[in-house]
Amino acid sequence: MDLVIVESPTKARTLARFLGSGYEVEASYGHVRDLPERKMGIKIERESGRAGEYKFEPEFTSTKKQTERMEEIKKMGNKAEKIYLATDPDREGEAIAFHVSQMLGKHKFERVVFHEITENAIREAMGNPGVVNMRLVEAQQARRIVDRLVGYKLSPLLWRKVRRGLSAGRVQSVAVRLVVEREREIEAFKPEEYWVIRVELQSEQETNKQSFWVTLTEKGGEKYKAAISQEAEEATNYLRTAKYTVGSVEEKEFKRTPPAPFTTSTLQQTAANRLGWSAKRTMQIAQALYEQGHITYHRTDSTNLAMEALRSVANFLTKEFGPEYALKIPRMYKTKSKLSQEAHEAIRPTKVNGDSRFIIQDFGLSRDELRLYELIWKRFVACQMAEVSGVSMKVGVIAGEYGLEAKGETITFDGWLRLYQSTNTKEQNGEVDALGEEKVPELAEGERLDFLDLKSEQKFTLPPPRYTDASLIKALEEEGIGRPSTYAPTLTTIQDRQYVDKSDKKFQPTALGIAVNDFLVTNFPDIVDYEFTAKIEDDLDGIAEGNKHWQPVVSDFYGPFEKKLDEVGETAVRVQVQAEETGEACPKCSEGRQVIRIGRFGKFLACSLYPGCDWKANFVNKTGQICPKCGGDVVLKRTRSRKSFFGCSNYPNCDFASWTRPSYKAPEGEVKPETV
DNA sequence: CAGTGAGCGAGCTTCCGCTTGACTT
């Protein structure tokens, strides 16, 4: 009997199925060794002789749970003939393999790597075992140590200089910075007036009476955009009585390829946009689907697809939609991130036979599971469907010195659109300009047109939008910051620390978040730089390739960092967190204003003249619902462990509480409050 | 399921990246 060790129990089950009897497959449940949680856990020594050179000695330990798990595996290992380490083929996976081998003690280990969990890949890997790659292990160690140094040195500095309990880190601090800087852009934004002038026209020919709208785009051969109403009026006055002729007709064929199959980040983004889910919720549902064996692993940055899956989807498409919808050669997608170590596949359904209608009955999934599954299923199948083809039309219309334009689009073959439509609610509501909505009739150059109608609309340029779960994750991924397993937890952390608030699903920095960010940007610009992770990654690659050693890499980072820490620790003054204004006067002293402050337990209201006036009150988050027990306001609160629940504003006089949002029961004759 | 809190005396907090449970109301 041979023993095989992987990270997760689900991967273990799959592997066991392929390997058959003769193999026992066990899960390590992630990392088995790490730096201790309660202290730095790194001995730092100054190298004698050379200035600014440090040596680091990390103290890797295991938690009780990890030790217990490894004890169990050790027992099986003693009986096993061979032990295979089959963790992921990347930095973290290699480190897990190494730590497992360390903890299992004396034994011969076979390191096997595969890039997809398919019979062939596994057979091939098992037939060609190697040894643990210590360069990769060292790269992981360097990554871990740098993250620990940044986090556990900066956080205590914040406790001293801002407030207790705060935190900073390579990933979370950049996430906060993005939110803060976006807010500043929004504040600095000055909306500019502009006018959109559109004219409805129709061909003079009796046989072509379909009307269409054109938009004013040019004046005297130059791009035209009316900035003030006077200009717009001048144009509209002319256009109401102008003579219109078709100046140009352009037709172009286009083809459109489907989007790549899901990675963790694109799944989180799409689920946020289409289903309105938080990244956390998406991952919970995906985990359930993964454990039931319906989808491949849900924490991945790879868009690779297994050959077996490609074959079966091609068969399925030929059978269900006809050969014109299938591809002769599978479409491959390049993985965007250069950090991707191709450890996994894209997120896809494990089976593509049947269609989503049958799945509802067959799998017995919950409503949410089904919705996410359907999204994953469609995205995957669509990515192997024929291109959409169509014709785009651009019609230029001339009216004196003015030029107007109509754009249209006709789809001649729907291809993958047949399956994966834009069902975005925004698009459905018409908030997003959906191409192809407006049809332009067949027209010939030089043709005369009749004026039917004119619309002149005043508009204002809009500030950049606040980040959502989707756009913040997208931004982090584009900067190469964070990993699939940390996107969702990072968003939770920056909210838990009260650095940002999420209202209406959009992130806004709190006064605390702004203060901490400014402190870090001023004093540690290199660490919270968007490029910091990229620089570190280059070094880590160097270690993995054997061109660099981990000690000098960490030392080069730490030298200047430590100097800065000392400097800032000595000289920086304590940061005052700006209180947020409510616009209300203090009810006690009437001279001060009510402001929102952030304490240990979250927000509270206080007088702006503190300590001169000590008025304070709870900050309540009204939900708009009415308490079913006493008729008071239902407010959103948190337990000690920061879990949200709904309670009554009259607590402790009324003890109503609920985990779920209570349904509103309106007493007779009362006005229904707005729901949030 | 929760009533406090903000610059001080004591002892506490904190990182990123792998992974899954278990107190559920």
XYZ file of C-alpha atoms (C1' of nucleotides) in Angstrom:
701
model
C 0.000 0.000 0.000
C 1.303 3.429 -0.986
C 0.289 6.696 0.633
C -0.488 9.835 -1.374
C -0.800 13.255 0.280
C -2.683 16.216 -1.164
C -4.125 19.444 0.289
C -7.849 18.916 0.261
C -10.152 15.990 1.019
C -12.056 16.525 -2.208
C -8.890 16.318 -4.263
C -8.054 13.192 -2.249
C -11.359 11.551 -3.160
C -10.938 12.312 -6.854
C -7.393 11.051 -6.853
C -8.352 7.883 -5.000
C -10.897 7.147 -7.685
C -8.281 7.391 -10.438
C -5.572 5.510 -8.590
C -7.715 2.637 -7.432
C -6.736 0.119 -4.768
C -3.147 -0.026 -3.676
C -3.161 3.657 -2.790
C -4.361 5.479 0.270
C -4.958 9.193 -0.403
C -4.993 11.637 2.506
C -5.452 15.399 2.840
C -3.149 17.699 4.797
C -5.891 20.368 4.970
C -3.696 23.130 3.634
C -0.458 24.261 5.207
C 0.819 22.179 8.102
C 3.513 24.524 9.368
C 3.589 28.283 9.678
C 5.049 31.099 11.727
C 3.505 31.339 15.207
C 0.466 33.566 15.412
C 1.198 35.330 18.681
C 4.668 36.593 18.048
C 6.973 37.599 15.257
C 8.590 34.178 15.098
C 11.629 35.380 13.173
C 15.058 35.776 14.724
C 16.734 38.718 13.081
C 20.495 39.089 13.391
C 22.761 41.743 12.066
C 25.553 40.215 10.091
C 28.825 41.291 11.586
C 31.168 43.064 9.261
C 28.899 44.078 6.482
C 26.635 46.997 7.172
C 22.940 46.681 6.573
C 23.039 42.935 6.168
C 20.672 40.788 8.129
C 20.150 37.109 8.710
C 16.742 35.630 9.399
C 15.811 32.506 11.224
C 12.102 31.706 10.982
C 10.486 29.588 13.631
C 7.969 27.381 11.884
C 5.457 25.703 14.156
C 2.266 23.720 13.830
C -1.059 24.302 15.479
C -2.641 21.580 17.571
C -4.979 20.696 14.751
C -2.149 20.487 12.231
C -0.086 18.310 14.560
C -2.991 15.969 15.171
C -3.645 15.641 11.476
C -0.014 14.875 10.777
C 0.062 12.279 13.571
C -2.766 10.441 11.842
C -0.962 10.576 8.534
C 2.267 9.458 10.154
C 0.639 6.262 11.354
C -0.482 5.463 7.840
C 2.913 6.453 6.516
C 4.644 3.930 8.725
C 2.657 1.162 7.129
C 3.106 2.519 3.632
C 5.743 1.377 1.254
C 6.059 4.680 -0.579
C 4.811 8.146 0.241
C 3.848 10.400 -2.659
C 3.583 14.148 -2.141
C 1.008 15.318 -4.681
C 0.313 18.878 -3.554
C -0.138 21.706 -6.080
C 2.768 22.470 -8.410
C 3.406 25.986 -7.136
C 5.283 27.786 -4.379
C 2.735 27.141 -1.678
C 2.156 23.556 -2.771
C 5.876 22.835 -2.740
C 6.145 24.271 0.758
C 3.315 22.044 1.947
C 5.048 19.014 0.439
C 8.281 19.972 2.190
C 6.640 20.585 5.558
C 4.758 17.308 5.354
C 7.981 15.454 4.608
C 9.676 17.183 7.547
C 6.916 16.261 9.932
C 6.643 12.680 8.802
C 10.317 12.231 9.529
C 12.483 9.514 8.127
C 10.983 8.090 5.037
C 11.566 8.187 1.345
C 9.316 10.629 -0.447
C 8.269 10.838 -4.043
C 7.236 14.291 -5.210
C 4.712 14.123 -8.020
C 3.146 17.037 -9.853
C 0.231 17.200 -12.213
C -1.468 20.163 -13.766
C -4.888 18.642 -14.121
C -6.712 15.908 -12.318
C -7.265 13.499 -15.154
C -6.373 9.859 -15.431
C -3.598 10.401 -17.968
C -1.992 13.308 -16.158
C -2.026 11.402 -12.898
C -0.637 8.182 -14.381
C 2.125 10.100 -16.062
C 2.990 11.999 -12.883
C 3.033 8.875 -10.721
C 5.332 7.231 -13.210
C 7.832 10.098 -13.085
C 8.325 11.087 -9.472
C 10.975 13.623 -8.473
C 12.178 15.299 -5.317
C 10.946 18.360 -3.464
C 12.240 21.512 -5.141
C 13.945 23.417 -2.335
C 14.290 26.569 -4.404
C 10.501 26.819 -4.596
C 10.249 26.101 -0.887
C 12.700 28.900 -0.186
C 10.750 31.286 -2.376
C 7.632 30.506 -0.345
C 9.566 31.033 2.867
C 10.806 34.413 1.677
C 7.259 35.412 0.718
C 5.996 34.331 4.108
C 8.722 36.167 6.011
C 8.316 39.418 4.092
C 4.560 39.346 4.687
C 5.100 38.675 8.374
C 7.664 41.441 8.730
C 5.456 43.957 6.985
C 2.317 42.968 8.889
C 3.764 42.444 12.356
C 6.023 45.488 12.296
C 3.602 47.982 10.790
C 0.542 46.946 12.809
C 2.083 47.670 16.240
C 3.318 50.980 14.910
C -0.284 51.825 14.057
C -1.337 50.835 17.582
C 1.092 53.411 18.919
C 0.477 56.110 16.370
C -3.211 55.781 15.605
C -5.254 53.306 17.613
C -5.059 49.871 19.186
C -6.118 46.800 17.242
C -5.365 48.185 13.806
C -3.535 46.301 11.099
C -1.511 46.846 7.973
C -0.249 44.448 5.356
C 1.125 44.097 1.863
C -2.315 43.265 0.465
C -4.911 44.869 2.730
C -3.194 48.256 2.873
C -3.148 48.520 -0.901
C -6.812 47.532 -1.054
C -7.627 50.355 1.363
C -5.441 52.725 -0.624
C -7.394 51.996 -3.789
C -10.653 52.819 -2.022
C -9.268 56.011 -0.478
C -7.784 57.288 -3.705
C -10.949 56.597 -5.615
C -12.904 58.587 -3.048
C -10.510 61.502 -3.490
C -10.993 61.395 -7.252
C -14.727 61.512 -6.694
C -14.428 64.442 -4.293
C -12.203 66.356 -6.682
C -14.450 65.666 -9.616
C -16.246 68.591 -11.192
C -19.152 67.539 -13.362
C -19.152 69.125 -16.765
C -22.257 69.997 -18.631
C -22.753 68.675 -22.120
C -25.634 68.188 -24.469
C -26.652 65.180 -26.464
C -28.617 66.157 -29.527
C -30.399 63.465 -31.452
C -32.562 63.700 -34.527
C -35.103 61.212 -35.820
C -35.013 60.778 -39.574
C -36.653 58.759 -42.266
C -35.858 58.001 -45.875
C -37.775 59.991 -48.479
C -38.433 56.814 -50.381
C -41.902 55.365 -49.931
C -40.562 51.822 -49.682
C -38.205 52.521 -46.783
C -40.255 54.153 -44.058
C -38.446 52.837 -41.000
C -37.356 55.795 -38.904
C -34.039 55.954 -37.049
C -32.166 58.224 -34.682
C -28.850 59.940 -35.415
C -26.621 61.734 -32.933
C -24.874 65.030 -33.572
C -21.124 64.417 -33.612
C -19.461 66.978 -35.882
C -19.503 70.642 -36.766
C -17.416 72.070 -39.588
C -15.475 68.827 -39.844
C -14.496 68.880 -36.158
C -15.718 66.798 -33.288
C -18.709 68.494 -31.727
C -19.881 68.485 -28.147
C -22.137 71.270 -26.983
C -20.945 72.372 -23.566
C -23.609 74.916 -22.717
C -27.292 75.293 -23.457
C -26.694 78.287 -25.741
C -24.582 76.207 -28.097
C -27.080 73.389 -28.001
C -29.893 75.781 -28.808
C -28.025 77.187 -31.764
C -27.577 73.693 -33.171
C -31.115 72.536 -32.496
C -32.571 75.644 -34.094
C -30.677 74.907 -37.224
C -31.348 71.171 -37.200
C -35.116 71.543 -36.912
C -35.341 73.012 -40.383
C -32.207 71.603 -42.000
C -31.956 69.456 -45.107
C -30.552 65.997 -44.408
C -28.592 63.752 -46.753
C -26.825 60.473 -46.214
C -23.117 61.204 -46.388
C -21.629 57.783 -45.873
C -22.692 54.224 -45.267
C -20.185 51.895 -43.752
C -20.823 48.225 -43.245
C -18.333 46.012 -41.513
C -18.415 42.395 -40.645
C -17.353 41.512 -37.158
C -16.708 38.432 -35.141
C -16.824 38.181 -31.395
C -15.178 35.504 -29.285
C -16.685 34.390 -25.985
C -15.170 35.345 -22.636
C -12.662 32.978 -21.039
C -13.888 30.370 -18.578
C -14.027 31.453 -14.969
C -11.151 31.942 -12.602
C -11.811 32.791 -8.958
C -11.627 36.492 -9.596
C -13.815 36.560 -12.719
C -16.350 34.289 -11.033
C -16.522 36.626 -8.072
C -16.857 39.621 -10.375
C -19.563 38.096 -12.546
C -21.550 36.762 -9.589
C -21.350 40.219 -8.020
C -22.535 41.931 -11.194
C -25.206 39.463 -12.193
C -26.412 38.001 -8.940
C -25.486 40.857 -6.639
C -23.443 38.551 -4.401
C -20.500 39.418 -2.209
C -17.227 37.645 -2.941
C -17.625 35.795 0.338
C -21.045 34.452 -0.525
C -19.926 33.379 -3.980
C -17.062 31.410 -2.475
C -19.316 29.716 0.052
C -21.688 28.543 -2.652
C -18.801 27.530 -4.920
C -17.309 25.503 -2.076
C -20.580 23.584 -1.736
C -20.676 22.893 -5.479
C -17.066 21.777 -5.414
C -17.626 19.423 -2.527
C -20.590 17.859 -4.245
C -18.370 17.216 -7.222
C -20.234 19.509 -9.606
C -17.420 21.929 -10.402
C -13.646 21.869 -10.542
C -11.618 23.599 -7.867
C -12.882 27.095 -7.191
C -9.666 28.786 -6.054
C -7.655 29.178 -9.217
C -6.163 31.815 -11.454
C -5.814 29.510 -14.422
C -7.958 29.392 -17.542
C -6.585 26.011 -18.589
C -9.061 23.360 -19.583
C -8.560 19.612 -19.471
C -8.551 17.812 -22.822
C -11.223 15.417 -21.602
C -13.559 18.267 -20.780
C -12.926 19.900 -24.142
C -13.729 16.685 -25.952
C -16.950 16.120 -24.084
C -18.159 19.700 -24.531
C -17.500 19.491 -28.277
C -19.569 16.322 -28.465
C -22.297 17.883 -26.429
C -22.451 20.970 -28.624
C -22.561 18.993 -31.850
C -25.377 16.889 -30.491
C -27.454 19.572 -28.794
C -26.905 22.656 -30.952
C -25.545 21.248 -34.201
C -22.017 21.174 -35.608
C -22.127 24.844 -36.621
C -22.072 25.784 -32.940
C -19.158 23.550 -32.041
C -15.461 24.119 -32.685
C -13.197 21.841 -34.692
C -10.173 22.872 -32.681
C -10.705 23.731 -29.016
C -10.275 27.361 -28.099
C -7.451 27.908 -25.622
C -7.186 30.859 -23.297
C -4.052 32.516 -22.102
C -3.852 33.006 -18.404
C -3.570 36.704 -17.719
C -1.574 36.783 -14.551
C 2.088 36.045 -14.946
C 2.078 34.851 -11.373
C -0.141 32.001 -12.304
C 1.732 28.817 -11.886
C -0.846 26.803 -13.766
C -1.533 24.745 -10.705
C -5.155 24.223 -11.534
C -7.740 24.370 -14.214
C -10.311 27.047 -14.825
C -13.537 26.727 -12.878
C -15.841 24.567 -14.959
C -18.578 21.994 -14.498
C -17.232 18.488 -14.040
C -19.920 17.147 -16.343
C -21.354 18.923 -19.348
C -23.845 16.357 -20.485
C -27.440 17.380 -20.169
C -28.461 21.001 -20.072
C -29.332 23.277 -17.240
C -33.001 22.329 -17.371
C -32.200 18.720 -16.493
C -29.704 19.693 -13.879
C -32.386 21.263 -11.726
C -34.073 17.925 -11.323
C -31.007 15.757 -11.251
C -28.789 17.371 -8.689
C -31.223 18.658 -6.112
C -29.218 21.836 -5.640
C -30.380 24.744 -3.538
C -31.595 27.821 -5.373
C -28.324 29.708 -4.936
C -26.191 26.705 -5.789
C -28.168 26.233 -8.933
C -27.837 29.858 -9.959
C -24.079 29.804 -9.566
C -23.783 26.404 -11.185
C -25.754 27.558 -14.188
C -23.488 30.569 -14.563
C -20.375 28.377 -14.463
C -21.911 25.818 -16.792
C -22.950 28.369 -19.380
C -19.704 30.294 -19.247
C -17.704 27.127 -19.803
C -19.838 25.693 -22.578
C -20.027 29.095 -24.292
C -16.254 29.427 -24.274
C -16.076 26.468 -26.630
C -18.805 27.661 -28.975
C -18.485 29.246 -32.392
C -17.841 32.970 -32.664
C -20.722 35.379 -32.968
C -20.714 37.028 -36.358
C -22.587 40.029 -37.551
C -22.505 43.262 -39.465
C -22.029 46.647 -37.905
C -23.340 49.697 -39.690
C -22.318 53.285 -39.411
C -24.367 55.871 -41.245
C -23.089 59.416 -41.539
C -25.692 62.117 -42.159
C -24.964 65.657 -43.315
C -26.986 68.727 -42.434
C -25.167 71.870 -43.541
C -21.962 72.132 -41.565
C -23.221 69.578 -39.033
C -22.449 65.893 -39.141
C -24.605 63.254 -37.471
C -24.129 59.568 -36.985
C -26.154 56.403 -36.450
C -24.697 53.107 -35.391
C -26.374 49.775 -35.684
C -25.550 46.166 -35.444
C -27.106 43.053 -36.894
C -26.151 39.634 -35.721
C -26.054 37.116 -38.541
C -25.017 34.125 -36.458
C -25.582 34.018 -32.710
C -22.867 31.445 -31.895
C -22.044 31.431 -28.189
C -24.541 34.229 -27.531
C -27.217 31.570 -27.847
C -26.114 30.247 -24.489
C -24.337 33.022 -22.636
C -26.348 36.179 -23.052
C -25.864 39.394 -21.270
C -28.390 38.982 -18.534
C -26.865 41.733 -16.538
C -29.642 43.593 -14.740
C -28.004 46.872 -15.624
C -28.179 45.995 -19.272
C -31.763 44.866 -18.891
C -32.702 48.162 -17.332
C -31.151 49.916 -20.272
C -28.574 51.640 -18.102
C -25.825 50.232 -20.211
C -25.726 51.053 -23.845
C -26.549 47.719 -25.412
C -25.222 47.558 -28.917
C -27.488 46.221 -31.563
C -30.599 47.575 -29.943
C -31.059 50.226 -32.538
C -31.489 49.140 -36.082
C -30.453 51.304 -38.962
C -32.413 50.796 -42.173
C -30.704 50.142 -45.517
C -29.649 53.485 -46.944
C -27.669 54.692 -49.916
C -25.094 57.486 -50.040
C -26.553 60.769 -51.220
C -30.066 59.778 -50.267
C -32.340 62.522 -48.950
C -33.899 62.185 -45.491
C -36.957 63.703 -43.856
C -36.826 65.290 -40.441
C -39.251 63.742 -37.954
C -38.229 64.696 -34.453
C -35.445 66.178 -32.346
C -34.344 65.577 -28.768
C -31.868 67.724 -26.922
C -30.750 66.396 -23.571
C -28.661 68.081 -20.951
C -26.118 65.749 -19.372
C -23.241 65.921 -16.949
C -20.034 63.970 -16.950
C -19.944 61.455 -14.108
C -17.221 60.876 -11.531
C -15.494 57.488 -11.507
C -17.648 54.944 -9.667
C -16.912 53.694 -6.172
C -15.438 50.226 -5.947
C -17.686 47.217 -5.545
C -16.587 43.708 -4.549
C -16.291 43.009 -8.259
C -14.274 46.042 -9.306
C -12.003 46.020 -6.258
C -11.093 42.376 -6.813
C -10.520 43.142 -10.466
C -8.205 46.017 -9.581
C -6.259 43.894 -7.094
C -5.868 41.088 -9.580
C -4.688 43.473 -12.274
C -2.028 44.776 -9.911
C -1.074 41.187 -9.094
C -1.931 41.724 -5.437
C -3.506 38.882 -3.471
C -4.359 35.355 -4.522
C -7.571 33.502 -5.348
C -7.767 32.221 -1.785
C -7.441 35.699 -0.295
C -9.569 38.077 -2.378
C -12.740 37.490 -0.388
C -11.043 37.430 3.061
C -9.180 40.667 2.249
C -12.436 42.480 1.556
C -13.786 41.180 4.862
C -10.670 42.295 6.746
C -10.712 45.895 5.572
C -14.361 46.122 6.636
C -13.712 44.453 9.995
C -10.952 46.946 10.697
C -13.406 49.741 9.947
C -11.162 51.104 7.219
C -13.978 50.994 4.702
C -17.749 50.843 4.771
C -19.911 49.063 2.303
C -23.184 50.746 1.618
C -25.341 49.928 -1.339
C -22.655 47.360 -2.231
C -20.069 50.064 -2.774
C -16.919 50.735 -0.771
C -16.290 54.062 0.898
C -13.354 54.799 3.156
C -14.039 55.714 6.775
C -12.248 58.569 8.483
C -10.089 55.913 10.131
C -9.264 54.287 6.805
C -8.232 57.628 5.366
C -6.084 58.476 8.391
C -4.293 55.121 8.374
C -3.806 55.206 4.625
C -2.342 58.692 4.691
C -0.036 57.722 7.519
C 1.243 54.728 5.557
C 1.523 56.539 2.248
C 3.476 59.353 3.879
C 5.805 57.195 5.921
C 6.041 53.919 4.006
C 5.449 54.833 0.373
C 7.418 51.803 -0.858
C 5.358 49.270 1.057
C 1.925 50.509 0.051
C 3.092 51.134 -3.506
C 1.117 49.256 -6.117
C 4.435 47.999 -7.459
C 5.689 46.554 -4.194
C 4.168 43.117 -4.720
C 5.402 43.032 -8.305
C 8.964 43.787 -7.166
C 8.829 41.111 -4.499
C 7.414 38.626 -6.987
C 10.351 39.237 -9.312
C 12.727 38.472 -6.476
C 10.781 35.361 -5.539
C 10.967 34.188 -9.134
C 14.709 34.710 -8.930
C 14.865 32.486 -5.859
C 12.669 29.839 -7.498
C 14.891 29.818 -10.564
C 18.015 29.499 -8.487
C 19.446 32.901 -9.408
C 19.007 34.407 -5.971
C 19.167 33.328 -2.365
C 16.325 34.028 -0.038
C 18.367 35.565 2.792
C 19.769 38.516 0.794
C 16.387 39.094 -0.854
C 14.686 39.473 2.522
C 17.641 41.439 3.878
C 17.554 43.938 1.003
C 13.929 44.596 1.750
C 14.300 44.668 5.518
C 17.305 46.980 5.814
C 15.636 50.166 4.584
C 12.300 49.112 6.071
C 13.719 48.775 9.552
C 15.466 52.107 9.306
C 12.214 53.748 8.338
C 10.387 51.985 11.166
C 12.779 53.405 13.739
C 12.591 56.839 12.229
C 8.822 56.973 12.079
C 8.496 55.409 15.525
C 10.557 58.241 16.963
C 9.405 61.234 15.004
C 5.853 60.749 13.764
C 3.176 62.420 15.833
C 0.032 60.628 16.829
C -2.569 60.713 14.083
C -5.877 62.379 14.796
C -8.745 60.621 13.129
C -11.106 63.127 11.585
C -14.617 62.663 12.912
C -17.380 62.298 10.393
C -20.029 65.058 10.447
C -23.718 64.203 10.703
C -25.010 67.728 10.244
C -26.927 67.555 13.531
C -26.360 69.678 16.609
C -25.381 68.174 19.944
C -28.560 67.728 22.019
C -26.748 68.341 25.288
C -24.642 71.441 24.878
C -26.190 72.725 21.637
C -22.909 74.360 20.770
C -21.172 71.255 19.479
C -22.094 69.128 16.520
C -22.949 65.452 16.431
C -20.083 63.546 14.867
C -19.510 59.882 14.143
C -16.492 58.381 15.821
C -15.113 54.890 15.570
C -14.453 53.096 18.818
C -13.503 49.599 19.737
C -17.000 48.339 19.021
C -17.640 50.300 15.872
C -19.299 53.618 15.242
C -20.900 55.836 17.856
C -22.189 59.361 17.999
C -20.451 61.955 20.141
C -20.260 65.707 20.595
C -17.610 67.442 18.521
C -16.542 69.444 21.597
C -15.345 66.381 23.525
C -13.835 66.438 26.109
C -15.636 69.748 26.769
C -18.969 68.007 26.337
C -19.301 64.306 26.972
C -22.587 63.626 25.161
C -22.608 60.334 23.338
C -25.129 57.968 21.830
C -25.340 54.794 19.844
C -24.974 54.972 16.145
C -27.871 52.989 14.771
C -28.191 51.469 11.380
C -31.922 51.611 10.708
C -33.204 48.964 8.359
C -36.599 50.523 7.723
C -38.328 47.529 9.233
C -40.565 47.799 12.273
C -40.039 45.638 15.345
C -42.814 43.022 15.490
C -42.746 43.039 19.307
C -42.932 46.703 20.205
C -43.140 48.669 16.959
C -39.718 50.287 17.374
C -37.123 50.500 14.628
C -35.301 47.383 13.608
C -31.584 48.140 13.541
C -28.585 46.228 12.216
C -26.212 45.213 14.989
C -23.250 42.976 15.596
C -22.555 40.250 18.114
C -19.297 40.167 20.029
C -17.876 37.985 17.307
C -18.873 40.625 14.745
C -21.669 38.621 13.194
C -24.548 40.778 11.962
C -28.039 40.410 13.342
C -31.245 42.410 13.516
C -32.334 43.833 16.834
C -34.795 46.368 18.201
C -33.737 49.964 18.791
C -35.560 49.856 22.148
C -33.165 47.290 23.560
C -32.849 46.501 26.450
C -36.512 47.415 27.020
C -37.421 45.246 24.060
C -35.467 42.067 23.501
C -36.466 41.358 19.916
C -33.604 39.898 17.882
C -33.324 37.921 14.682
C -30.582 36.574 12.435
C -32.635 37.236 9.372
C -34.238 40.465 8.277
C -37.733 40.469 9.810
C -40.591 40.924 7.420
C -42.384 44.199 7.821
C -45.795 44.141 9.435
C -47.495 47.471 9.094
C -50.038 48.373 11.743
C -53.290 49.641 10.254
C -53.167 53.117 8.809
C -49.425 53.589 9.176
C -47.211 54.773 6.383
C -44.948 52.086 5.059
C -41.316 53.031 5.621
C -38.765 52.848 2.872
C -36.859 49.644 2.766
C -33.117 49.775 2.574
C -27.957 37.026 19.676
C -26.483 43.423 22.680
C -25.353 48.452 25.507
C -19.589 49.562 25.429
C -16.644 53.189 23.384
C -12.453 58.520 22.436
C -4.848 60.130 24.040
C -2.944 57.284 30.591
C -1.240 52.893 34.646
C -2.482 46.275 32.278
C -2.515 43.152 28.757
C -4.196 42.875 24.521
C -4.250 43.578 19.333
C -1.427 42.111 13.972
C 0.335 39.558 8.389
C -0.664 36.324 3.684
C -1.948 31.989 1.807
C -3.065 27.007 1.961
C -7.463 24.390 3.691
C -12.271 23.053 5.990
C -15.316 22.949 9.820
C -19.373 23.639 13.345
C -22.030 26.907 17.999
C -26.771 28.168 14.819
C -30.193 31.027 15.857
